[in-house]
mmCIF file of C-alpha atoms in Angstrom:
data_model
loop_
_atom_site.group_PDB
_atom_site.id
_atom_site.type_symbol
_atom_site.label_atom_id
_atom_site.label_comp_id
_atom_site.label_asym_id
_atom_site.label_seq_id
_atom_site.Cartn_x
_atom_site.Cartn_y
_atom_site.Cartn_z
ATOM 1 C CA MET A 1 18.186 -9.218 33.310
ATOM 2 C CA ASP A 2 15.469 -7.014 31.547
ATOM 3 C CA TYR A 3 14.732 -4.399 33.833
ATOM 4 C CA GLN A 4 10.783 -4.988 34.346
ATOM 5 C CA THR A 5 12.392 -8.981 35.330
ATOM 6 C CA LEU A 6 15.192 -6.607 38.109
ATOM 7 C CA LYS A 7 12.518 -4.620 39.100
ATOM 8 C CA LYS A 8 9.913 -7.707 40.621
ATOM 9 C CA THR A 9 13.749 -9.398 41.759
ATOM 10 C CA ILE A 10 14.390 -6.440 43.991
ATOM 11 C CA SER A 11 11.131 -6.311 45.120
ATOM 12 C CA SER A 12 10.622 -8.497 47.781
ATOM 13 C CA GLY A 13 13.909 -10.100 50.010
ATOM 14 C CA LEU A 14 17.229 -8.754 50.767
ATOM 15 C CA LEU A 15 19.343 -6.459 49.195
ATOM 16 C CA SER A 16 23.145 -5.916 50.622
ATOM 17 C CA PHE A 17 26.936 -3.978 49.759
ATOM 18 C CA PRO A 18 29.586 -6.594 50.284
ATOM 19 C CA VAL A 19 32.407 -4.338 51.237
ATOM 20 C CA THR A 20 36.072 -4.468 48.942
ATOM 21 C CA ASP A 21 38.735 -6.094 49.332
ATOM 22 C CA PHE A 22 42.204 -4.740 50.248
ATOM 23 C CA ASP A 23 45.875 -6.398 50.802
ATOM 24 C CA GLN A 24 47.836 -4.981 52.428
ATOM 25 C CA ASN A 25 48.921 -2.321 49.484
ATOM 26 C CA ASP A 26 45.569 -1.236 49.727
ATOM 27 C CA ASP A 27 45.608 -2.365 46.387
ATOM 28 C CA PHE A 28 42.553 -4.175 45.327
ATOM 29 C CA ALA A 29 42.512 -8.045 45.944
ATOM 30 C CA PRO A 30 39.924 -9.665 42.881
ATOM 31 C CA SER A 31 40.791 -13.519 44.951
ATOM 32 C CA ALA A 32 39.595 -12.571 48.352
ATOM 33 C CA TYR A 33 36.663 -11.002 47.007
ATOM 34 C CA THR A 34 35.575 -13.804 45.201
ATOM 35 C CA LYS A 35 35.907 -15.693 48.234
ATOM 36 C CA ARG A 36 33.923 -13.057 49.906
ATOM 37 C CA LEU A 37 31.139 -13.042 46.902
ATOM 38 C CA GLU A 38 31.103 -17.468 46.987
ATOM 39 C CA TRP A 39 30.434 -17.329 51.352
ATOM 40 C CA LEU A 40 27.433 -14.651 51.448
ATOM 41 C CA ALA A 41 25.745 -15.563 47.748
ATOM 42 C CA PRO A 42 24.226 -18.639 49.426
ATOM 43 C CA TYR A 43 22.339 -16.863 52.057
ATOM 44 C CA GLY A 44 19.943 -15.504 49.439
ATOM 45 C CA ALA A 45 20.364 -11.946 49.152
ATOM 46 C CA SER A 46 17.850 -11.224 46.941
ATOM 47 C CA ALA A 47 20.437 -8.898 44.680
ATOM 48 C CA LEU A 48 24.610 -7.508 45.861
ATOM 49 C CA PHE A 49 25.374 -3.880 45.374
ATOM 50 C CA VAL A 50 29.203 -3.728 44.747
ATOM 51 C CA GLY A 51 31.267 -0.834 44.608
ATOM 52 C CA GLY A 52 29.104 1.339 46.970
ATOM 53 C CA GLY A 53 29.146 3.248 49.317
ATOM 54 C CA THR A 54 29.781 0.201 52.388
ATOM 55 C CA GLY A 55 32.024 -1.159 49.309
ATOM 56 C CA GLU A 56 33.988 2.048 49.394
ATOM 57 C CA GLY A 57 32.807 2.795 46.191
ATOM 58 C CA PHE A 58 33.851 6.081 46.210
ATOM 59 C CA SER A 59 37.376 5.356 46.307
ATOM 60 C CA LEU A 60 37.863 3.065 43.470
ATOM 61 C CA THR A 61 40.198 4.258 40.322
ATOM 62 C CA PRO A 62 37.205 3.980 37.452
ATOM 63 C CA GLY A 63 39.883 0.904 36.234
ATOM 64 C CA GLU A 64 39.295 -0.990 39.966
ATOM 65 C CA HIS A 65 35.403 -0.269 40.060
ATOM 66 C CA GLU A 66 35.256 -2.156 36.261
ATOM 67 C CA ASP A 67 37.384 -4.552 37.241
ATOM 68 C CA VAL A 68 34.429 -5.034 40.804
ATOM 69 C CA VAL A 69 32.339 -5.639 38.836
ATOM 70 C CA ARG A 70 33.604 -7.938 36.761
ATOM 71 C CA THR A 71 35.381 -9.772 39.429
ATOM 72 C CA ALA A 72 31.527 -10.407 40.979
ATOM 73 C CA VAL A 73 29.724 -10.874 38.232
ATOM 74 C CA ALA A 74 32.314 -13.756 37.539
ATOM 75 C CA ALA A 75 31.972 -14.703 40.974
ATOM 76 C CA CYS A 76 28.731 -15.543 41.326
ATOM 77 C CA GLY A 77 26.734 -13.439 38.392
ATOM 78 C CA LYS A 78 24.418 -15.955 37.848
ATOM 79 C CA ALA A 79 23.705 -17.000 41.762
ATOM 80 C CA VAL A 80 22.758 -13.320 42.148
ATOM 81 C CA PRO A 81 21.493 -10.698 40.313
ATOM 82 C CA ILE A 82 24.411 -7.900 40.694
ATOM 83 C CA LEU A 83 23.971 -4.663 40.312
ATOM 84 C CA ALA A 84 27.001 -2.052 39.388
ATOM 85 C CA THR A 85 26.935 1.968 40.937
ATOM 86 C CA ALA A 86 27.145 4.886 39.030
ATOM 87 C CA ALA A 87 28.777 7.786 40.951
ATOM 88 C CA TYR A 88 29.948 11.479 39.945
ATOM 89 C CA GLY A 89 29.558 13.950 37.325
ATOM 90 C CA THR A 90 27.228 13.002 34.583
ATOM 91 C CA ARG A 91 29.895 12.198 32.081
ATOM 92 C CA ILE A 92 31.177 9.688 34.440
ATOM 93 C CA ALA A 93 28.861 7.999 35.614
ATOM 94 C CA ALA A 94 27.277 8.131 32.696
ATOM 95 C CA GLN A 95 31.025 6.520 31.597
ATOM 96 C CA MET A 96 30.458 3.602 34.300
ATOM 97 C CA ALA A 97 26.892 2.657 33.526
ATOM 98 C CA ARG A 98 28.453 1.955 29.912
ATOM 99 C CA ASN A 99 30.851 -0.075 31.482
ATOM 100 C CA ALA A 100 28.963 -1.674 33.719
ATOM 101 C CA GLU A 101 26.542 -3.151 31.404
ATOM 102 C CA LYS A 102 29.391 -4.551 28.871
ATOM 103 C CA ASN A 103 30.245 -6.432 32.070
ATOM 104 C CA GLY A 104 27.761 -7.889 33.424
ATOM 105 C CA ALA A 105 26.187 -6.406 36.009
ATOM 106 C CA ALA A 106 21.992 -7.386 35.956
ATOM 107 C CA GLY A 107 21.988 -3.187 37.063
ATOM 108 C CA LEU A 108 22.640 0.113 38.051
ATOM 109 C CA LEU A 109 22.989 2.233 40.977
ATOM 110 C CA LEU A 110 22.559 5.652 40.840
ATOM 111 C CA LEU A 111 24.156 8.036 43.584
ATOM 112 C CA PRO A 112 24.435 10.694 44.491
ATOM 113 C CA HIS A 113 26.234 13.834 42.033
ATOM 114 C CA TYR A 114 29.430 14.611 43.006
ATOM 115 C CA LEU A 115 29.498 17.611 45.504
ATOM 116 C CA THR A 116 28.350 20.697 43.815
ATOM 117 C CA GLU A 117 24.523 21.056 44.803
ATOM 118 C CA THR A 118 21.614 22.016 41.615
ATOM 119 C CA SER A 119 18.103 22.325 40.836
ATOM 120 C CA ALA A 120 15.772 19.393 40.737
ATOM 121 C CA GLU A 121 15.821 20.683 37.579
ATOM 122 C CA GLY A 122 19.142 20.206 36.848
ATOM 123 C CA ILE A 123 19.418 16.440 39.421
ATOM 124 C CA CYS A 124 16.977 15.340 36.313
ATOM 125 C CA ARG A 125 18.983 16.460 34.169
ATOM 126 C CA HIS A 126 21.139 14.617 35.144
ATOM 127 C CA VAL A 127 19.259 11.732 35.625
ATOM 128 C CA GLU A 128 17.833 11.329 32.429
ATOM 129 C CA ALA A 129 21.603 11.164 30.382
ATOM 130 C CA VAL A 130 22.655 8.484 32.526
ATOM 131 C CA CYS A 131 19.151 6.616 31.826
ATOM 132 C CA ALA A 132 19.613 6.915 28.851
ATOM 133 C CA ALA A 133 23.557 5.847 27.933
ATOM 134 C CA THR A 134 22.266 2.122 29.361
ATOM 135 C CA GLY A 135 19.771 -0.330 28.554
ATOM 136 C CA LEU A 136 20.486 -2.032 32.060
ATOM 137 C CA GLY A 137 17.435 -0.942 34.913
ATOM 138 C CA VAL A 138 18.179 1.906 37.334
ATOM 139 C CA ILE A 139 17.997 2.666 40.671
ATOM 140 C CA VAL A 140 18.711 6.215 41.637
ATOM 141 C CA TYR A 141 19.503 6.564 46.015
ATOM 142 C CA ASN A 142 17.959 9.392 46.742
ATOM 143 C CA ARG A 143 21.082 10.982 49.267
ATOM 144 C CA ASN A 144 22.813 14.145 50.244
ATOM 145 C CA VAL A 145 22.638 16.354 47.595
ATOM 146 C CA CYS A 146 20.634 14.335 45.468
ATOM 147 C CA LYS A 147 16.714 15.502 46.332
ATOM 148 C CA LEU A 148 14.184 14.464 44.675
ATOM 149 C CA ASN A 149 10.494 14.581 45.167
ATOM 150 C CA ALA A 150 6.854 13.558 43.615
ATOM 151 C CA ASP A 151 7.001 15.992 40.793
ATOM 152 C CA ALA A 152 10.765 15.153 39.335
ATOM 153 C CA LEU A 153 10.464 11.084 40.390
ATOM 154 C CA GLU A 154 6.883 11.336 38.226
ATOM 155 C CA ARG A 155 8.477 12.981 34.499
ATOM 156 C CA LEU A 156 12.027 11.090 34.766
ATOM 157 C CA GLY A 157 9.237 7.832 35.665
ATOM 158 C CA GLU A 158 7.122 9.205 32.287
ATOM 159 C CA LYS A 159 10.910 10.037 30.485
ATOM 160 C CA CYS A 160 12.867 6.534 32.021
ATOM 161 C CA PRO A 161 11.241 3.927 31.597
ATOM 162 C CA ASN A 162 14.383 1.710 32.638
ATOM 163 C CA LEU A 163 14.250 3.959 35.604
ATOM 164 C CA ILE A 164 12.794 1.649 37.659
ATOM 165 C CA GLY A 165 13.778 2.426 41.713
ATOM 166 C CA PHE A 166 13.977 4.513 44.593
ATOM 167 C CA LYS A 167 15.767 4.184 47.432
ATOM 168 C CA ASP A 168 15.862 6.375 49.724
ATOM 169 C CA GLY A 169 18.105 7.604 52.484
ATOM 170 C CA ILE A 170 16.713 11.078 53.641
ATOM 171 C CA GLY A 171 14.534 9.333 55.443
ATOM 172 C CA GLU A 172 11.598 12.390 54.753
ATOM 173 C CA ILE A 173 8.972 10.988 56.082
ATOM 174 C CA GLU A 174 6.339 13.794 54.814
ATOM 175 C CA ASN A 175 8.368 13.314 50.948
ATOM 176 C CA MET A 176 8.769 9.029 51.314
ATOM 177 C CA VAL A 177 4.237 9.304 51.225
ATOM 178 C CA SER A 178 3.913 11.599 48.770
ATOM 179 C CA ILE A 179 6.251 9.940 45.973
ATOM 180 C CA ARG A 180 4.632 6.184 47.507
ATOM 181 C CA ARG A 181 0.939 7.504 47.281
ATOM 182 C CA ARG A 182 1.467 9.091 43.199
ATOM 183 C CA LEU A 183 3.428 6.958 41.522
ATOM 184 C CA GLY A 184 2.165 3.921 42.761
ATOM 185 C CA ASP A 185 3.764 0.437 41.818
ATOM 186 C CA ARG A 186 5.522 2.676 38.175
ATOM 187 C CA PHE A 187 8.995 2.565 41.103
ATOM 188 C CA ALA A 188 10.217 -0.446 43.530
ATOM 189 C CA TYR A 189 11.439 1.109 47.162
ATOM 190 C CA LEU A 190 14.227 0.409 48.751
ATOM 191 C CA GLY A 191 14.560 1.084 52.476
ATOM 192 C CA GLY A 192 18.615 3.397 52.116
ATOM 193 C CA LEU A 193 19.680 5.140 55.390
ATOM 194 C CA PRO A 194 22.545 4.397 57.692
ATOM 195 C CA THR A 195 21.668 0.896 59.749
ATOM 196 C CA ALA A 196 18.729 0.514 57.408
ATOM 197 C CA GLU A 197 17.074 -2.159 60.164
ATOM 198 C CA VAL A 198 15.885 0.386 62.341
ATOM 199 C CA TYR A 199 14.423 2.106 60.487
ATOM 200 C CA ALA A 200 12.435 -1.312 58.191
ATOM 201 C CA GLU A 201 9.511 -0.745 60.206
ATOM 202 C CA ALA A 202 8.629 2.181 59.984
ATOM 203 C CA TYR A 203 9.254 1.959 55.914
ATOM 204 C CA LYS A 204 7.477 -0.952 55.604
ATOM 205 C CA ALA A 205 4.341 0.824 57.126
ATOM 206 C CA MET A 206 4.721 3.112 54.398
ATOM 207 C CA GLY A 207 4.960 0.648 51.658
ATOM 208 C CA VAL A 208 8.034 -0.222 51.688
ATOM 209 C CA SER A 209 9.036 -3.565 52.677
ATOM 210 C CA VAL A 210 12.625 -3.884 51.277
ATOM 211 C CA TYR A 211 16.323 -2.016 52.418
ATOM 212 C CA SER A 212 19.904 -3.090 51.686
ATOM 213 C CA SER A 213 21.571 -4.002 54.921
ATOM 214 C CA ALA A 214 25.577 -3.415 55.618
ATOM 215 C CA VAL A 215 25.786 -6.195 59.052
ATOM 216 C CA PHE A 216 25.343 -9.317 56.305
ATOM 217 C CA ASN A 217 27.560 -8.875 55.848
ATOM 218 C CA PHE A 218 29.672 -10.526 58.662
ATOM 219 C CA ILE A 219 26.121 -12.152 60.372
ATOM 220 C CA PRO A 220 24.506 -12.730 57.229
ATOM 221 C CA ARG A 221 22.431 -15.143 59.578
ATOM 222 C CA THR A 222 20.887 -12.769 61.081
ATOM 223 C CA ALA A 223 19.891 -9.869 58.897
ATOM 224 C CA LEU A 224 17.965 -12.093 57.187
ATOM 225 C CA ASP A 225 16.962 -13.555 60.520
ATOM 226 C CA PHE A 226 14.813 -9.557 61.100
ATOM 227 C CA TYR A 227 14.218 -9.065 57.682
ATOM 228 C CA LYS A 228 12.037 -12.059 58.456
ATOM 229 C CA ALA A 229 11.337 -11.448 60.911
ATOM 230 C CA VAL A 230 10.047 -8.238 60.066
ATOM 231 C CA SER A 231 8.090 -8.872 56.677
ATOM 232 C CA ALA A 232 5.963 -11.467 59.671
ATOM 233 C CA ASN A 233 5.338 -8.646 61.917
ATOM 234 C CA ASP A 234 7.759 -10.328 64.285
ATOM 235 C CA HIS A 235 7.439 -7.772 67.078
ATOM 236 C CA GLU A 236 8.825 -9.532 68.985
ATOM 237 C CA THR A 237 11.957 -10.720 67.309
ATOM 238 C CA THR A 238 12.758 -7.308 66.301
ATOM 239 C CA SER A 239 12.938 -5.539 69.609
ATOM 240 C CA ARG A 240 15.041 -8.976 70.982
ATOM 241 C CA LEU A 241 17.478 -7.927 68.066
ATOM 242 C CA LEU A 242 17.140 -4.375 68.564
ATOM 243 C CA SER A 243 17.673 -3.982 71.509
ATOM 244 C CA ASP A 244 20.699 -6.420 72.031
ATOM 245 C CA PHE A 245 22.563 -5.868 68.350
ATOM 246 C CA PHE A 246 20.841 -3.121 66.554
ATOM 247 C CA LEU A 247 21.123 -0.034 69.196
ATOM 248 C CA PRO A 248 24.199 -1.172 70.591
ATOM 249 C CA TYR A 249 25.996 -1.531 67.429
ATOM 250 C CA ILE A 250 25.179 2.083 66.602
ATOM 251 C CA ALA A 251 26.633 3.448 69.674
ATOM 252 C CA ILE A 252 29.615 1.537 68.523
ATOM 253 C CA ARG A 253 28.738 3.068 64.673
ATOM 254 C CA ASN A 254 28.307 6.612 66.003
ATOM 255 C CA ARG A 255 31.480 7.536 68.187
ATOM 256 C CA VAL A 256 33.490 8.356 65.331
ATOM 257 C CA PRO A 257 32.322 10.014 62.008
ATOM 258 C CA GLY A 258 32.504 7.405 58.213
ATOM 259 C CA TYR A 259 32.955 4.307 60.767
ATOM 260 C CA ALA A 260 29.900 3.182 58.763
ATOM 261 C CA VAL A 261 32.222 1.054 56.320
ATOM 262 C CA SER A 262 35.219 0.539 59.244
ATOM 263 C CA ILE A 263 32.615 -0.925 61.507
ATOM 264 C CA VAL A 264 30.884 -3.270 59.080
ATOM 265 C CA LYS A 265 35.327 -4.381 57.715
ATOM 266 C CA ALA A 266 36.054 -4.807 61.478
ATOM 267 C CA GLY A 267 32.259 -7.401 61.667
ATOM 268 C CA ALA A 268 33.645 -9.172 58.861
ATOM 269 C CA ALA A 269 37.262 -9.356 60.126
ATOM 270 C CA ILE A 270 35.859 -10.143 63.804
ATOM 271 C CA VAL A 271 34.109 -13.426 62.282
ATOM 272 C CA GLY A 272 37.711 -14.634 59.999
ATOM 273 C CA ARG A 273 36.900 -12.504 56.066
ATOM 274 C CA SER A 274 38.905 -10.240 56.953
ATOM 275 C CA ALA A 275 38.571 -7.458 53.924
ATOM 276 C CA GLY A 276 41.515 -5.706 55.033
ATOM 277 C CA ARG A 277 41.442 -1.829 56.016
ATOM 278 C CA VAL A 278 39.500 1.892 55.313
ATOM 279 C CA ARG A 279 40.992 3.656 52.303
ATOM 280 C CA THR A 280 41.167 7.333 53.229
ATOM 281 C CA PRO A 281 39.539 9.258 53.702
ATOM 282 C CA LEU A 282 38.356 6.928 56.534
ATOM 283 C CA VAL A 283 39.957 5.943 59.233
ATOM 284 C CA ASP A 284 39.297 2.139 61.295
ATOM 285 C CA CYS A 285 37.640 1.388 64.438
ATOM 286 C CA GLY A 286 39.936 1.467 67.159
ATOM 287 C CA GLU A 287 41.206 -1.610 69.879
ATOM 288 C CA ARG A 288 38.294 -0.598 72.127
ATOM 289 C CA ASP A 289 35.012 -0.010 68.939
ATOM 290 C CA ILE A 290 36.459 -3.524 68.222
ATOM 291 C CA SER A 291 36.712 -4.860 72.020
ATOM 292 C CA ASP A 292 32.693 -4.567 72.223
ATOM 293 C CA LEU A 293 31.221 -4.998 68.148
ATOM 294 C CA ARG A 294 33.298 -8.559 69.167
ATOM 295 C CA VAL A 295 30.813 -9.202 72.192
ATOM 296 C CA LEU A 296 27.751 -8.161 70.491
ATOM 297 C CA ILE A 297 27.984 -10.665 67.575
ATOM 298 C CA GLU A 298 29.207 -13.570 69.774
ATOM 299 C CA ARG A 299 26.237 -12.679 71.343
ATOM 300 C CA LEU A 300 24.184 -13.628 68.557
ATOM 301 C CA GLY A 301 26.334 -17.084 67.981
ATOM 302 C CA SER A 302 26.727 -19.110 64.794
ATOM 303 C CA GLN A 303 26.240 -17.543 61.337
ATOM 304 C CA GLU A 304 26.133 -21.239 59.771
#
């Protein structure tokens, strides 16, 4: 997929990050992962991002990451665009980008670089190098140590024609408004805060109508219904779902650091789509958490 087509594709519709399946030894389970993607693809997400935060990409070895991308593209790459991730230092991220392109990914999400803090100049050089390493369209994830402002994005937009998207996971409204007003339609803009549904209406008001949904992993029908309600300004539906599901869900998620991933795998198991345990350093949800989550899911009714 050429990067302008990808930009158009991710500029509308709901996006999601599938969890990654592990077996009883915590090894990647490609057959189970294939079945997961084949189940999720028909629900109609605009694109699926594999090996991301919800997919525990931080715990995958380079070889496993390549296997995840290859498996996802083979499973449903013809039905829905598969976007891979790239992360860590510049050379590793560039190699991940090349591997993703080689294995048929439709695009790339550039996650924040490793722990090291750096200047805006350093971040720009990092993004430029990864973009130069691939012909794929690249979306940069503004989160943690990767903090870009309008000046930096303007420079990157001029130097990197295949940098086609900006995903915000920080939530600084002033910065987001400045970027959106200055850069206009140069980029596709995505909401990327944890449990993005809570922020969806506010971001839509800023001109950012697309976001990625983690709960799509276990309540895909509800996730799509919520997205459609946001798009239609159906505040009655969004208010009901926020009160009945999303805010209580966040209360469970906030009980333990790292539960943003663990609770998604717990939800998948509850609906009969277990993806195995989370890998350390994350910990699985406790019995009380699972019981409380089950009540919330059952209230929503069938997802078929």
